[in-house]
Amino acid sequence: MMRGISNSIVALILVIASVIITLVTVGFTFAILGSNSSSIQVTQVGSPIISGNEVVFTLKSTSSVKIVKVYVNYPNDTAVKILVNNQSTDLLSPGLNKVVAEFNFQIPQNAEIYVVTSNSEVIPLG
């Protein structure tokens, strides 16, 4: 009789331990997934079009984020005017956004162009 009670207690302890381990594992998994899903991601869609002193490109954003600057080759060669979805704003909305960046100089066709967003993302256009 004592042996049956002893085996039952051991089985109960094992069940409780496995439930605790499962809850901890699920908690860590959701914490990791939650931190990734809350970060803002901005990606380029298609190729940029360079025309004279303007570059036109499309960005896809998972949330609202501000364009801090658009620059060509060097961080000092920044755009003087940015239009997002034909409006004089530098704020990307969730989804697709058409961006026009205007510079004070002719942009070479082989120029390296970068976009910096307020979440510290640097996106090379190419």
Coordinates of N, CA and C in Angstrom, one line a residue:
M1 N 0.8 -1.2 0.0 CA 0.0 0.0 0.0 C 0.9 1.3 0.0
M2 N 1.9 1.3 0.8 CA 2.8 2.5 0.9 C 3.5 2.6 -0.5
R3 N 3.8 1.5 -1.1 CA 4.5 1.6 -2.4 C 3.7 2.3 -3.4
G4 N 2.4 2.0 -3.4 CA 1.4 2.6 -4.4 C 1.3 4.1 -4.2
I5 N 1.2 4.5 -2.9 CA 1.2 5.9 -2.6 C 2.4 6.6 -3.0
S6 N 3.6 6.0 -2.7 CA 4.9 6.6 -3.1 C 5.0 6.7 -4.6
N7 N 4.5 5.8 -5.4 CA 4.6 5.9 -6.8 C 3.6 7.0 -7.3
S8 N 2.5 7.1 -6.7 CA 1.5 8.2 -7.0 C 2.1 9.6 -6.8
I9 N 2.8 9.8 -5.7 CA 3.4 11.0 -5.3 C 4.5 11.4 -6.3
V10 N 5.3 10.4 -6.7 CA 6.4 10.6 -7.7 C 5.8 11.0 -9.0
A11 N 4.7 10.3 -9.4 CA 4.0 10.6 -10.7 C 3.5 12.0 -10.7
L12 N 2.9 12.4 -9.5 CA 2.3 13.8 -9.4 C 3.4 14.8 -9.5
I13 N 4.6 14.6 -8.9 CA 5.7 15.5 -9.0 C 6.2 15.6 -10.4
L14 N 6.3 14.5 -11.1 CA 6.7 14.6 -12.5 C 5.7 15.3 -13.4
V15 N 4.4 15.2 -13.2 CA 3.4 15.9 -14.0 C 3.5 17.4 -13.7
I16 N 3.6 17.8 -12.4 CA 3.8 19.2 -12.1 C 5.0 19.8 -12.7
A17 N 6.1 19.1 -12.6 CA 7.4 19.6 -13.2 C 7.3 19.7 -14.7
S18 N 6.6 18.8 -15.4 CA 6.5 18.9 -16.8 C 5.6 20.1 -17.2
V19 N 4.6 20.3 -16.4 CA 3.7 21.5 -16.7 C 4.4 22.8 -16.5
I20 N 5.3 22.9 -15.5 CA 6.0 24.1 -15.2 C 7.0 24.3 -16.4
I21 N 7.7 23.2 -16.8 CA 8.7 23.4 -17.9 C 8.0 23.8 -19.2
T22 N 6.8 23.3 -19.4 CA 6.0 23.6 -20.6 C 5.6 25.1 -20.6
L23 N 5.2 25.6 -19.4 CA 4.8 27.0 -19.3 C 6.0 27.9 -19.4
V24 N 7.1 27.6 -18.9 CA 8.3 28.4 -19.0 C 8.7 28.4 -20.5
T25 N 8.7 27.3 -21.2 CA 9.1 27.3 -22.6 C 8.1 28.1 -23.5
V26 N 6.8 28.0 -23.2 CA 5.8 28.8 -24.0 C 6.0 30.3 -23.7
G27 N 6.3 30.6 -22.4 CA 6.5 32.0 -22.1 C 7.7 32.6 -22.8
F28 N 8.8 31.9 -22.8 CA 10.0 32.4 -23.6 C 9.7 32.5 -25.1
T29 N 9.0 31.5 -25.6 CA 8.7 31.6 -27.0 C 7.9 32.8 -27.4
F30 N 6.8 33.1 -26.6 CA 6.0 34.2 -26.9 C 6.7 35.5 -26.6
A31 N 7.6 35.6 -25.7 CA 8.4 36.8 -25.4 C 9.3 37.1 -26.6
I32 N 9.9 36.0 -27.2 CA 10.8 36.2 -28.3 C 10.0 36.6 -29.5
L33 N 8.9 35.9 -29.8 CA 8.1 36.3 -30.9 C 7.5 37.7 -30.8
G34 N 7.1 38.0 -29.6 CA 6.5 39.4 -29.3 C 7.4 40.5 -29.6
S35 N 8.7 40.3 -29.2 CA 9.7 41.4 -29.4 C 10.0 41.6 -30.9
N36 N 10.0 40.5 -31.7 CA 10.2 40.6 -33.1 C 9.0 41.2 -33.8
S37 N 7.8 40.9 -33.4 CA 6.7 41.3 -34.2 C 6.4 42.8 -33.9
S38 N 6.9 43.3 -32.8 CA 6.6 44.7 -32.4 C 7.7 45.7 -33.1
S39 N 8.8 45.2 -33.7 CA 9.7 46.0 -34.3 C 9.2 46.5 -35.7
I40 N 9.6 47.7 -36.0 CA 9.2 48.2 -37.3 C 10.2 47.7 -38.4
Q41 N 9.6 47.2 -39.5 CA 10.5 46.8 -40.6 C 10.1 47.6 -41.8
V42 N 11.2 48.1 -42.5 CA 11.0 48.9 -43.7 C 11.8 48.2 -44.8
T43 N 11.2 47.9 -45.9 CA 11.9 47.2 -47.0 C 11.6 48.0 -48.3
Q44 N 12.6 47.9 -49.3 CA 12.4 48.5 -50.6 C 11.6 47.5 -51.5
V45 N 10.7 48.0 -52.3 CA 10.0 47.3 -53.2 C 10.3 47.8 -54.6
G46 N 10.8 46.9 -55.5 CA 11.2 47.3 -56.8 C 12.5 48.1 -56.9
S47 N 12.8 48.7 -58.0 CA 14.0 49.4 -58.2 C 13.8 50.9 -58.2
P48 N 14.8 51.7 -57.7 CA 14.6 53.1 -57.7 C 14.8 53.7 -59.1
I49 N 14.1 54.8 -59.4 CA 14.2 55.4 -60.7 C 14.9 56.8 -60.5
I50 N 16.1 56.9 -61.1 CA 16.8 58.2 -61.0 C 16.5 59.0 -62.2
S51 N 16.1 60.3 -62.0 CA 15.8 61.2 -63.1 C 16.3 62.6 -62.8
G52 N 17.5 63.0 -63.3 CA 18.0 64.3 -63.0 C 18.4 64.4 -61.6
N53 N 17.7 65.3 -60.9 CA 18.0 65.5 -59.4 C 17.0 64.8 -58.5
E54 N 16.2 63.9 -59.0 CA 15.3 63.2 -58.2 C 15.5 61.7 -58.3
V55 N 15.1 61.0 -57.2 CA 15.1 59.6 -57.2 C 13.7 59.2 -56.6
V56 N 13.0 58.3 -57.4 CA 11.7 57.8 -57.0 C 11.8 56.3 -56.6
F57 N 11.3 55.9 -55.5 CA 11.4 54.6 -55.0 C 10.2 54.2 -54.1
T58 N 9.9 52.9 -53.9 CA 8.8 52.5 -53.1 C 9.3 51.7 -51.9
L59 N 8.8 52.1 -50.7 CA 9.1 51.4 -49.5 C 7.9 50.8 -48.9
K60 N 8.1 49.6 -48.3 CA 7.0 49.0 -47.6 C 7.3 49.0 -46.1
S61 N 6.4 49.5 -45.3 CA 6.6 49.6 -43.9 C 5.6 48.8 -43.1
T62 N 6.0 48.2 -42.0 CA 5.0 47.5 -41.1 C 4.3 48.4 -40.2
S63 N 4.8 49.6 -40.0 CA 4.2 50.6 -39.1 C 4.6 52.0 -39.5
S64 N 4.0 53.0 -38.9 CA 4.4 54.4 -39.2 C 5.8 54.6 -38.7
V65 N 6.6 55.2 -39.6 CA 8.0 55.5 -39.3 C 8.4 56.7 -40.1
K66 N 9.3 57.5 -39.6 CA 9.8 58.7 -40.2 C 11.0 58.5 -41.0
I67 N 11.1 59.1 -42.2 CA 12.4 59.1 -43.0 C 13.2 60.2 -42.4
V68 N 14.4 59.9 -41.8 CA 15.3 60.9 -41.2 C 16.0 61.6 -42.4
K69 N 16.6 60.8 -43.3 CA 17.3 61.4 -44.5 C 17.4 60.4 -45.6
V70 N 17.6 61.0 -46.8 CA 17.9 60.2 -48.0 C 19.2 60.8 -48.4
Y71 N 20.2 60.0 -48.6 CA 21.5 60.5 -49.1 C 22.1 59.7 -50.2
V72 N 23.0 60.4 -51.0 CA 23.7 59.8 -52.1 C 25.2 59.7 -51.8
N73 N 25.7 58.5 -51.9 CA 27.1 58.2 -51.8 C 27.7 58.6 -50.4
Y74 N 27.5 59.8 -50.0 CA 28.1 60.3 -48.7 C 26.9 60.8 -47.8
P75 N 27.0 60.7 -46.5 CA 25.9 61.2 -45.7 C 25.7 62.7 -45.8
N76 N 26.7 63.5 -46.3 CA 26.5 64.9 -46.4 C 25.6 65.3 -47.6
D77 N 25.5 64.4 -48.6 CA 24.8 64.7 -49.8 C 23.3 64.3 -49.6
T78 N 22.6 65.0 -48.8 CA 21.2 64.6 -48.4 C 20.2 65.3 -49.3
A79 N 19.0 64.7 -49.3 CA 17.9 65.2 -50.1 C 17.4 66.5 -49.5
V80 N 17.0 67.5 -50.3 CA 16.5 68.8 -49.8 C 15.0 68.8 -49.7
K81 N 14.4 67.8 -50.3 CA 12.9 67.7 -50.3 C 12.5 66.3 -50.4
I82 N 11.6 65.8 -49.6 CA 11.1 64.5 -49.6 C 9.5 64.5 -49.7
L83 N 9.0 63.8 -50.6 CA 7.5 63.6 -50.7 C 7.2 62.1 -50.5
V84 N 6.2 61.9 -49.7 CA 5.7 60.5 -49.5 C 4.3 60.5 -49.9
N85 N 4.0 59.6 -50.9 CA 2.7 59.4 -51.4 C 2.1 60.8 -51.9
N86 N 2.9 61.5 -52.6 CA 2.6 62.8 -53.2 C 2.2 63.9 -52.2
Q87 N 2.7 63.7 -51.0 CA 2.5 64.7 -49.9 C 3.8 65.2 -49.4
S88 N 3.9 66.4 -49.0 CA 5.1 67.0 -48.4 C 5.2 66.5 -47.0
T89 N 5.6 65.3 -46.8 CA 5.8 64.7 -45.5 C 6.9 63.7 -45.6
D90 N 7.5 63.4 -44.4 CA 8.6 62.4 -44.4 C 8.2 61.2 -43.6
L91 N 6.8 61.0 -43.4 CA 6.3 59.9 -42.6 C 5.8 58.8 -43.5
L92 N 6.3 57.6 -43.3 CA 5.8 56.4 -44.0 C 4.7 55.9 -43.2
S93 N 3.6 55.5 -43.9 CA 2.5 54.8 -43.3 C 2.6 53.3 -43.5
P94 N 1.9 52.5 -42.7 CA 2.0 51.1 -42.9 C 1.5 50.7 -44.3
G95 N 2.3 49.8 -44.9 CA 2.0 49.4 -46.3 C 3.0 50.0 -47.3
L96 N 2.5 50.1 -48.5 CA 3.4 50.7 -49.6 C 3.4 52.2 -49.6
N97 N 4.6 52.8 -49.8 CA 4.7 54.2 -49.8 C 5.6 54.6 -51.0
K98 N 5.1 55.5 -51.9 CA 5.9 56.0 -53.0 C 6.7 57.2 -52.5
V99 N 8.0 57.2 -52.6 CA 8.8 58.3 -52.1 C 9.5 59.0 -53.2
V100 N 9.5 60.3 -53.2 CA 10.3 61.1 -54.2 C 11.3 61.9 -53.3
A101 N 12.6 61.8 -53.6 CA 13.6 62.6 -52.9 C 14.3 63.5 -53.9
E102 N 14.3 64.8 -53.6 CA 14.9 65.7 -54.5 C 16.2 66.3 -53.9
F103 N 17.2 66.4 -54.8 CA 18.6 66.8 -54.4 C 18.9 68.1 -55.1
N104 N 20.0 68.8 -54.7 CA 20.4 70.0 -55.3 C 21.4 69.8 -56.4
F105 N 21.6 68.6 -56.9 CA 22.5 68.2 -57.9 C 22.0 67.1 -58.7
Q106 N 22.6 66.9 -59.9 CA 22.3 65.8 -60.8 C 22.8 64.5 -60.1
I107 N 21.9 63.5 -60.0 CA 22.3 62.2 -59.4 C 22.9 61.3 -60.5
P108 N 24.1 60.8 -60.3 CA 24.7 59.9 -61.3 C 23.9 58.6 -61.3
Q109 N 23.7 58.0 -62.5 CA 22.9 56.7 -62.6 C 23.5 55.6 -61.8
N110 N 24.8 55.6 -61.5 CA 25.4 54.5 -60.7 C 25.6 54.9 -59.3
A111 N 24.9 55.9 -58.8 CA 25.0 56.4 -57.4 C 24.5 55.4 -56.4
E112 N 25.1 55.4 -55.3 CA 24.6 54.6 -54.1 C 23.7 55.5 -53.3
I113 N 22.5 55.1 -53.2 CA 21.5 55.9 -52.5 C 21.0 55.1 -51.2
Y114 N 20.9 55.8 -50.1 CA 20.5 55.2 -48.8 C 19.4 56.0 -48.2
V115 N 18.5 55.3 -47.5 CA 17.4 55.9 -46.7 C 17.7 55.5 -45.2
V116 N 17.6 56.6 -44.4 CA 17.7 56.3 -42.9 C 16.4 56.6 -42.3
T117 N 15.9 55.7 -41.5 CA 14.6 55.9 -40.9 C 14.7 56.2 -39.4
S118 N 13.7 56.6 -38.7 CA 13.7 57.0 -37.3 C 14.0 55.8 -36.4
N119 N 13.8 54.6 -36.9 CA 14.1 53.4 -36.0 C 15.5 52.9 -36.3
S120 N 16.4 53.9 -36.8 CA 17.8 53.6 -37.0 C 18.1 52.6 -38.1
E121 N 17.2 52.4 -39.0 CA 17.4 51.5 -40.1 C 18.0 52.2 -41.3
V122 N 19.0 51.6 -41.9 CA 19.7 52.2 -43.1 C 19.3 51.2 -44.2
I123 N 18.6 51.8 -45.2 CA 18.2 50.9 -46.3 C 18.9 51.3 -47.6
P124 N 19.8 50.5 -48.1 CA 20.4 50.8 -49.4 C 19.4 50.6 -50.6
L125 N 19.3 51.5 -51.4 CA 18.4 51.4 -52.6 C 19.2 50.8 -53.7
G126 N 18.7 49.9 -54.4 CA 19.5 49.3 -55.5 C 18.7 48.3 -56.3

